[in-house]
């Protein structure tokens, strides 16, 4: 009887013990892999000599990884939200989009500070398998976001005091 009342905590037709992916969560899982790839490719480029024979291959791999990440962020931001658990994933993708399009180190530092301060707001209550899975993806995204911000893509010093730039 309680499954049909509109005030139940989980949807009436949702099994709270199983995770069923949505289009946004599927895209977000792919985004996490692409973001990790971008971070690793940029770390590979950080310590190489421009005259190294492998430099052009690593540079091409980095550019392709960044293009894939940008396309996934675009697709995720344009995907339809089909359940409330999709909103934090979309918000995390939007923060990544803003950071990728930042004009300089101050903007990157500002977005990183916002992500750190508001990290708990991205998380859902752990009442269903979907919420637990989305929380795990969000935590992974926040950890990868820290690695992404630490890259010196636009002159941002990860050791600098972020509070001064807000």
XYZ file of N, CA and C in Angstrom:
498
model
N 0.823 -1.191 0.000
C 0.000 0.000 0.000
C 0.868 1.257 0.000
N 1.928 1.272 0.792
C 2.763 2.471 0.864
C 3.523 2.723 -0.430
N 3.682 1.706 -1.244
C 4.371 1.902 -2.510
C 3.585 2.765 -3.482
N 2.300 2.901 -3.285
C 1.474 3.671 -4.201
C 1.147 5.065 -3.690
N 1.569 5.381 -2.495
C 1.335 6.706 -1.935
C 2.403 7.644 -2.491
N 2.030 8.840 -2.866
C 2.973 9.759 -3.493
C 3.971 10.337 -2.507
N 3.806 10.089 -1.221
C 4.732 10.641 -0.238
C 5.824 9.662 0.179
N 5.912 8.508 -0.490
C 6.985 7.582 -0.143
C 8.329 8.185 -0.540
N 9.395 7.773 0.141
C 10.716 8.364 -0.082
C 11.284 7.979 -1.434
N 11.074 6.757 -1.877
C 11.556 6.349 -3.197
C 10.369 6.255 -4.136
N 10.674 6.292 -5.404
C 9.588 6.203 -6.383
C 8.875 4.862 -6.226
N 7.604 4.841 -6.536
C 6.794 3.647 -6.315
C 7.289 2.473 -7.151
N 7.792 2.732 -8.323
C 8.219 1.633 -9.186
C 9.727 1.399 -9.146
N 10.439 2.051 -8.240
C 11.888 1.899 -8.148
C 12.254 0.875 -7.088
N 13.092 -0.045 -7.473
C 13.634 -1.000 -6.524
C 14.821 -0.331 -5.846
N 14.730 -0.087 -4.549
C 15.757 0.656 -3.821
C 17.064 -0.114 -3.694
N 17.059 -1.401 -4.035
C 18.273 -2.200 -3.863
C 19.088 -2.341 -5.149
N 18.582 -1.877 -6.271
C 19.316 -2.008 -7.528
C 19.533 -0.648 -8.171
N 20.620 -0.551 -8.896
C 20.955 0.681 -9.609
C 20.592 0.511 -11.079
N 19.794 1.430 -11.581
C 19.417 1.437 -12.989
C 19.973 2.719 -13.592
N 20.900 2.613 -14.547
C 21.519 3.820 -15.100
C 20.541 4.643 -15.934
N 20.757 5.944 -15.902
C 20.011 6.866 -16.748
C 20.961 7.353 -17.831
N 20.447 8.040 -18.845
C 21.354 8.562 -19.877
C 22.437 9.483 -19.305
N 22.080 10.322 -18.327
C 23.062 11.231 -17.749
C 24.104 10.459 -16.935
N 23.685 9.473 -16.161
C 24.663 8.725 -15.368
C 25.589 7.898 -16.263
N 25.075 7.398 -17.368
C 25.921 6.671 -18.312
C 26.952 7.596 -18.938
N 26.514 8.781 -19.340
C 27.447 9.770 -19.889
C 28.455 10.207 -18.838
N 28.004 10.337 -17.592
C 28.899 10.784 -16.529
C 29.988 9.759 -16.245
N 29.650 8.478 -16.307
C 30.665 7.435 -16.121
C 31.726 7.532 -17.218
N 31.292 7.777 -18.443
C 32.239 7.961 -19.546
C 33.043 9.239 -19.352
N 32.416 10.278 -18.798
C 33.108 11.540 -18.536
C 34.219 11.343 -17.502
N 33.973 10.536 -16.488
C 35.000 10.272 -15.475
C 36.229 9.617 -16.101
N 36.001 8.667 -16.985
C 37.118 8.007 -17.668
C 37.868 8.989 -18.566
N 37.127 9.838 -19.273
C 37.760 10.819 -20.160
C 38.541 11.857 -19.364
N 38.010 12.276 -18.223
C 38.711 13.249 -17.385
C 40.006 12.648 -16.837
N 39.967 11.399 -16.422
C 41.186 10.735 -15.950
C 42.210 10.634 -17.076
N 41.734 10.365 -18.287
C 42.641 10.282 -19.430
C 43.286 11.632 -19.732
N 42.500 12.707 -19.655
C 43.041 14.053 -19.890
C 44.106 14.384 -18.854
N 43.843 14.059 -17.610
C 44.806 14.338 -16.542
C 46.107 13.576 -16.794
N 45.997 12.297 -17.123
C 47.198 11.496 -17.361
C 47.961 11.971 -18.592
N 47.263 12.319 -19.653
C 47.934 12.806 -20.862
C 48.663 14.115 -20.585
N 48.042 15.008 -19.838
C 48.698 16.273 -19.520
C 49.873 16.080 -18.581
N 49.788 15.122 -17.680
C 50.930 14.830 -16.808
C 52.088 14.247 -17.619
N 51.763 13.447 -18.636
C 52.812 12.919 -19.510
C 53.528 14.044 -20.251
N 52.776 15.044 -20.659
C 53.364 16.162 -21.400
C 54.160 17.117 -20.524
N 53.890 17.120 -19.241
C 54.487 18.120 -18.357
C 56.006 18.039 -18.295
N 56.563 16.862 -18.354
C 57.996 16.703 -18.128
C 58.767 16.245 -19.363
N 58.225 16.488 -20.549
C 58.956 16.048 -21.732
C 59.644 17.219 -22.408
N 60.633 16.883 -23.171
C 61.352 17.872 -23.955
C 60.651 18.013 -25.300
N 60.495 19.223 -25.774
C 59.790 19.457 -27.026
C 60.498 18.781 -28.202
N 61.785 18.532 -28.068
C 62.550 17.911 -29.150
C 62.512 16.388 -29.079
N 61.826 15.851 -28.089
C 61.680 14.402 -27.978
C 60.848 13.897 -29.156
N 61.263 12.787 -29.725
C 60.576 12.239 -30.905
C 59.128 11.883 -30.583
N 58.864 11.421 -29.369
C 57.515 11.005 -28.981
C 56.612 12.181 -28.622
N 57.148 13.378 -28.591
C 56.373 14.537 -28.154
C 55.141 14.757 -29.018
N 55.268 14.645 -30.320
C 54.123 14.903 -31.197
C 53.020 13.879 -30.977
N 53.381 12.629 -30.725
C 52.370 11.605 -30.447
C 51.647 11.866 -29.145
N 52.400 12.254 -28.110
C 51.781 12.558 -26.821
C 50.902 13.804 -26.913
N 51.354 14.777 -27.670
C 50.567 15.992 -27.840
C 49.258 15.697 -28.572
N 49.335 14.874 -29.605
C 48.128 14.498 -30.350
C 47.164 13.714 -29.460
N 47.697 12.791 -28.653
C 46.859 12.015 -27.736
C 46.181 12.925 -26.717
N 46.908 13.933 -26.235
C 46.342 14.880 -25.279
C 45.226 15.692 -25.914
N 45.449 16.166 -27.115
C 44.426 16.955 -27.804
C 43.178 16.138 -28.073
N 43.351 14.873 -28.488
C 42.194 14.006 -28.726
C 41.436 13.725 -27.427
N 42.162 13.511 -26.335
C 41.516 13.266 -25.039
C 40.726 14.495 -24.594
N 41.280 15.680 -24.799
C 40.570 16.907 -24.426
C 39.343 17.124 -25.304
N 39.426 16.767 -26.580
C 38.255 16.874 -27.463
C 37.152 15.921 -27.017
N 37.535 14.676 -26.671
C 36.536 13.714 -26.192
C 35.878 14.205 -24.906
N 36.680 14.751 -24.003
C 36.127 15.272 -22.748
C 35.163 16.418 -23.025
N 35.556 17.333 -23.883
C 34.672 18.454 -24.221
C 33.367 17.994 -24.846
N 33.433 17.005 -25.721
C 32.221 16.474 -26.346
C 31.315 15.803 -25.322
N 31.916 15.057 -24.382
C 31.105 14.409 -23.346
C 30.448 15.429 -22.424
N 31.185 16.477 -22.058
C 30.598 17.535 -21.221
C 29.435 18.182 -21.961
N 29.621 18.464 -23.236
C 28.549 19.071 -24.042
C 27.328 18.159 -24.101
N 27.551 16.868 -24.374
C 26.436 15.919 -24.441
C 25.718 15.800 -23.104
N 26.482 15.780 -22.018
C 25.883 15.649 -20.698
C 25.046 16.874 -20.340
N 25.544 18.050 -20.673
C 24.796 19.271 -20.354
C 23.527 19.396 -21.201
N 23.503 18.753 -22.360
C 22.326 18.809 -23.224
C 21.376 17.633 -23.029
N 21.765 16.666 -22.212
C 20.906 15.510 -21.957
C 19.761 15.900 -21.026
N 18.653 15.197 -21.174
C 17.477 15.456 -20.347
C 17.630 14.813 -18.970
N 17.237 15.549 -17.944
C 17.219 15.019 -16.576
C 15.961 14.170 -16.445
N 16.158 12.872 -16.135
C 15.011 11.971 -16.027
C 14.683 11.597 -14.588
N 15.588 11.918 -13.668
C 15.338 11.643 -12.253
C 16.135 12.643 -11.421
N 15.714 12.876 -10.197
C 16.419 13.856 -9.358
C 17.893 13.535 -9.137
N 18.273 12.268 -9.154
C 19.673 11.896 -8.933
C 20.578 12.348 -10.074
N 20.006 12.761 -11.199
C 20.808 13.247 -12.326
C 21.283 14.684 -12.118
N 20.604 15.424 -11.282
C 20.939 16.840 -11.109
C 22.348 17.091 -10.566
N 22.807 16.371 -9.521
C 24.180 16.619 -9.058
C 25.231 16.275 -10.113
N 24.956 15.245 -10.922
C 25.901 14.880 -11.972
C 25.984 15.979 -13.026
N 24.848 16.522 -13.349
C 24.822 17.610 -14.332
C 25.494 18.864 -13.768
N 25.285 19.130 -12.493
C 25.920 20.274 -11.842
C 27.439 20.100 -11.817
N 27.915 18.894 -11.535
C 29.358 18.626 -11.546
C 29.929 18.812 -12.951
N 29.199 18.378 -13.954
C 29.645 18.576 -15.342
C 29.678 20.061 -15.688
N 28.730 20.815 -15.166
C 28.712 22.263 -15.419
C 29.917 22.939 -14.766
N 30.279 22.515 -13.548
C 31.469 23.069 -12.892
C 32.732 22.750 -13.701
N 32.792 21.548 -14.236
C 33.930 21.178 -15.070
C 33.956 22.018 -16.343
N 32.791 22.224 -16.935
C 32.693 23.052 -18.139
C 33.185 24.480 -17.862
N 32.746 25.052 -16.758
C 33.186 26.399 -16.407
C 34.700 26.452 -16.193
N 35.231 25.431 -15.544
C 36.665 25.400 -15.277
C 37.453 25.234 -16.572
N 36.970 24.397 -17.472
C 37.656 24.198 -18.747
C 37.660 25.470 -19.584
N 36.621 26.271 -19.464
C 36.516 27.507 -20.238
C 36.988 28.734 -19.468
N 37.656 28.532 -18.349
C 38.112 29.661 -17.532
C 39.109 30.511 -18.308
N 39.025 31.809 -18.074
C 39.874 32.757 -18.794
C 41.288 32.826 -18.229
N 41.470 32.426 -16.991
C 42.797 32.524 -16.399
C 42.868 31.827 -15.063
N 44.015 31.936 -14.430
C 44.226 31.230 -13.158
C 43.287 31.663 -12.040
N 42.895 32.926 -12.032
C 41.999 33.388 -10.963
C 40.632 32.722 -11.077
N 40.131 32.581 -12.292
C 38.840 31.913 -12.463
C 38.938 30.433 -12.096
N 40.022 29.788 -12.495
C 40.212 28.378 -12.140
C 40.241 28.234 -10.626
N 40.970 29.097 -9.956
C 41.044 29.051 -8.493
C 39.678 29.302 -7.863
N 38.920 30.212 -8.441
C 37.583 30.503 -7.907
C 36.663 29.297 -8.037
N 36.669 28.635 -9.203
C 35.818 27.462 -9.395
C 36.272 26.297 -8.527
N 37.585 26.158 -8.351
C 38.094 25.099 -7.469
C 37.658 25.344 -6.028
N 37.695 26.597 -5.602
C 37.272 26.925 -4.233
C 35.777 26.663 -4.051
N 34.995 27.004 -5.043
C 33.552 26.744 -4.967
C 33.289 25.252 -4.875
N 33.980 24.466 -5.690
C 33.784 23.010 -5.670
C 34.169 22.426 -4.312
N 35.231 22.954 -3.716
C 35.642 22.457 -2.393
C 34.642 22.846 -1.314
N 34.173 24.073 -1.361
C 33.243 24.544 -0.337
C 31.877 23.884 -0.448
N 31.451 23.602 -1.647
C 30.110 23.072 -1.888
C 30.094 21.574 -2.171
N 31.175 20.870 -1.873
C 31.266 19.442 -2.188
C 30.129 18.648 -1.550
N 29.767 18.968 -0.340
C 28.689 18.234 0.338
C 27.331 18.477 -0.307
N 27.166 19.610 -0.970
C 25.893 19.905 -1.623
C 25.671 19.049 -2.869
N 26.725 18.457 -3.400
C 26.604 17.597 -4.565
C 26.086 16.208 -4.195
N 26.202 15.837 -2.914
C 25.872 14.474 -2.494
C 24.399 14.327 -2.148
N 23.886 13.118 -2.375
C 22.494 12.778 -2.077
C 22.452 11.959 -0.793
N 21.272 11.802 -0.224
C 21.135 10.909 0.928
C 21.298 9.471 0.442
N 21.941 8.636 1.224
C 22.215 7.249 0.819
C 21.022 6.338 1.100
N 19.878 6.627 0.492
C 18.708 5.811 0.790
C 18.398 4.779 -0.287
N 18.963 4.923 -1.473
C 18.732 3.939 -2.535
C 20.066 3.573 -3.176
N 20.044 2.494 -3.930
C 21.247 2.079 -4.649
C 21.650 3.138 -5.674
N 20.670 3.782 -6.273
C 20.960 4.845 -7.244
C 21.672 5.998 -6.568
N 21.180 6.409 -5.414
C 21.825 7.509 -4.686
C 23.251 7.136 -4.273
N 23.435 5.906 -3.820
C 24.779 5.473 -3.427
C 25.721 5.465 -4.633
N 25.239 5.006 -5.762
C 26.059 4.967 -6.970
C 26.382 6.380 -7.463
N 25.399 7.259 -7.442
C 25.617 8.653 -7.859
C 26.597 9.333 -6.906
N 26.484 9.078 -5.609
C 27.427 9.650 -4.639
C 28.851 9.167 -4.905
N 28.995 7.884 -5.235
C 30.333 7.354 -5.535
C 30.903 8.030 -6.780
N 30.069 8.222 -7.799
C 30.533 8.910 -9.011
C 30.882 10.363 -8.713
N 30.098 11.011 -7.861
C 30.351 12.407 -7.512
C 31.652 12.543 -6.744
N 31.886 11.639 -5.801
C 33.153 11.675 -5.054
C 34.344 11.452 -5.989
N 34.197 10.532 -6.921
C 35.265 10.308 -7.904
C 35.488 11.549 -8.752
N 34.401 12.192 -9.144
C 34.511 13.407 -9.956
C 35.207 14.521 -9.195
N 34.899 14.670 -7.910
C 35.551 15.714 -7.115
C 37.047 15.444 -6.968
N 37.414 14.176 -6.793
C 38.840 13.835 -6.697
C 39.544 14.102 -8.026
N 38.921 13.719 -9.129
C 39.510 13.986 -10.440
C 39.550 15.477 -10.742
N 38.547 16.201 -10.278
C 38.517 17.656 -10.478
C 39.719 18.302 -9.798
N 40.074 17.819 -8.607
C 41.257 18.331 -7.916
C 42.513 18.078 -8.747
N 42.605 16.895 -9.343
C 43.742 16.596 -10.200
C 43.758 17.449 -11.452
N 42.580 17.718 -11.995
C 42.472 18.556 -13.191
C 42.877 19.988 -12.890
N 42.441 20.504 -11.764
C 42.770 21.880 -11.377
C 44.260 22.008 -11.084
N 44.870 20.933 -10.584
C 46.293 20.979 -10.261
C 47.172 21.029 -11.511
N 46.617 20.676 -12.673
C 47.388 20.782 -13.906
C 47.643 22.248 -14.214
N 48.766 22.533 -14.773
C 49.107 23.918 -15.100
C 48.672 24.223 -16.532
N 47.360 24.179 -16.779
C 46.851 24.408 -18.128
C 46.711 25.884 -18.454
N 46.533 26.714 -17.431
C 46.379 28.154 -17.706
C 47.129 28.995 -16.679
N 48.215 28.463 -16.150
C 49.035 29.235 -15.239
C 48.595 29.196 -13.793
N 47.688 28.287 -13.432
C 47.212 28.185 -12.050
C 48.239 27.460 -11.195
N 48.588 28.045 -10.078
C 49.500 27.411 -9.132
C 48.661 26.699 -8.075
N 48.668 25.349 -8.048
C 47.827 24.625 -7.090
C 48.214 24.867 -5.642
N 49.427 25.374 -5.399
C 49.872 25.626 -4.031
C 49.482 27.026 -3.565
N 48.981 27.853 -4.470
C 48.628 29.230 -4.096
C 47.392 29.234 -3.197
N 47.266 30.288 -2.416
C 46.121 30.434 -1.532
C 44.887 30.737 -2.379
N 43.904 29.835 -2.350
C 42.721 30.004 -3.183
C 41.761 31.047 -2.612
N 41.768 31.234 -1.309
C 40.808 32.158 -0.689
C 41.043 33.589 -1.151
N 42.272 33.949 -1.445
C 42.567 35.319 -1.843
C 42.011 35.648 -3.219
N 41.750 34.641 -4.029
C 41.296 34.907 -5.392
C 39.787 34.874 -5.554
N 39.065 34.626 -4.473
C 37.597 34.540 -4.567
C 37.005 35.932 -4.602
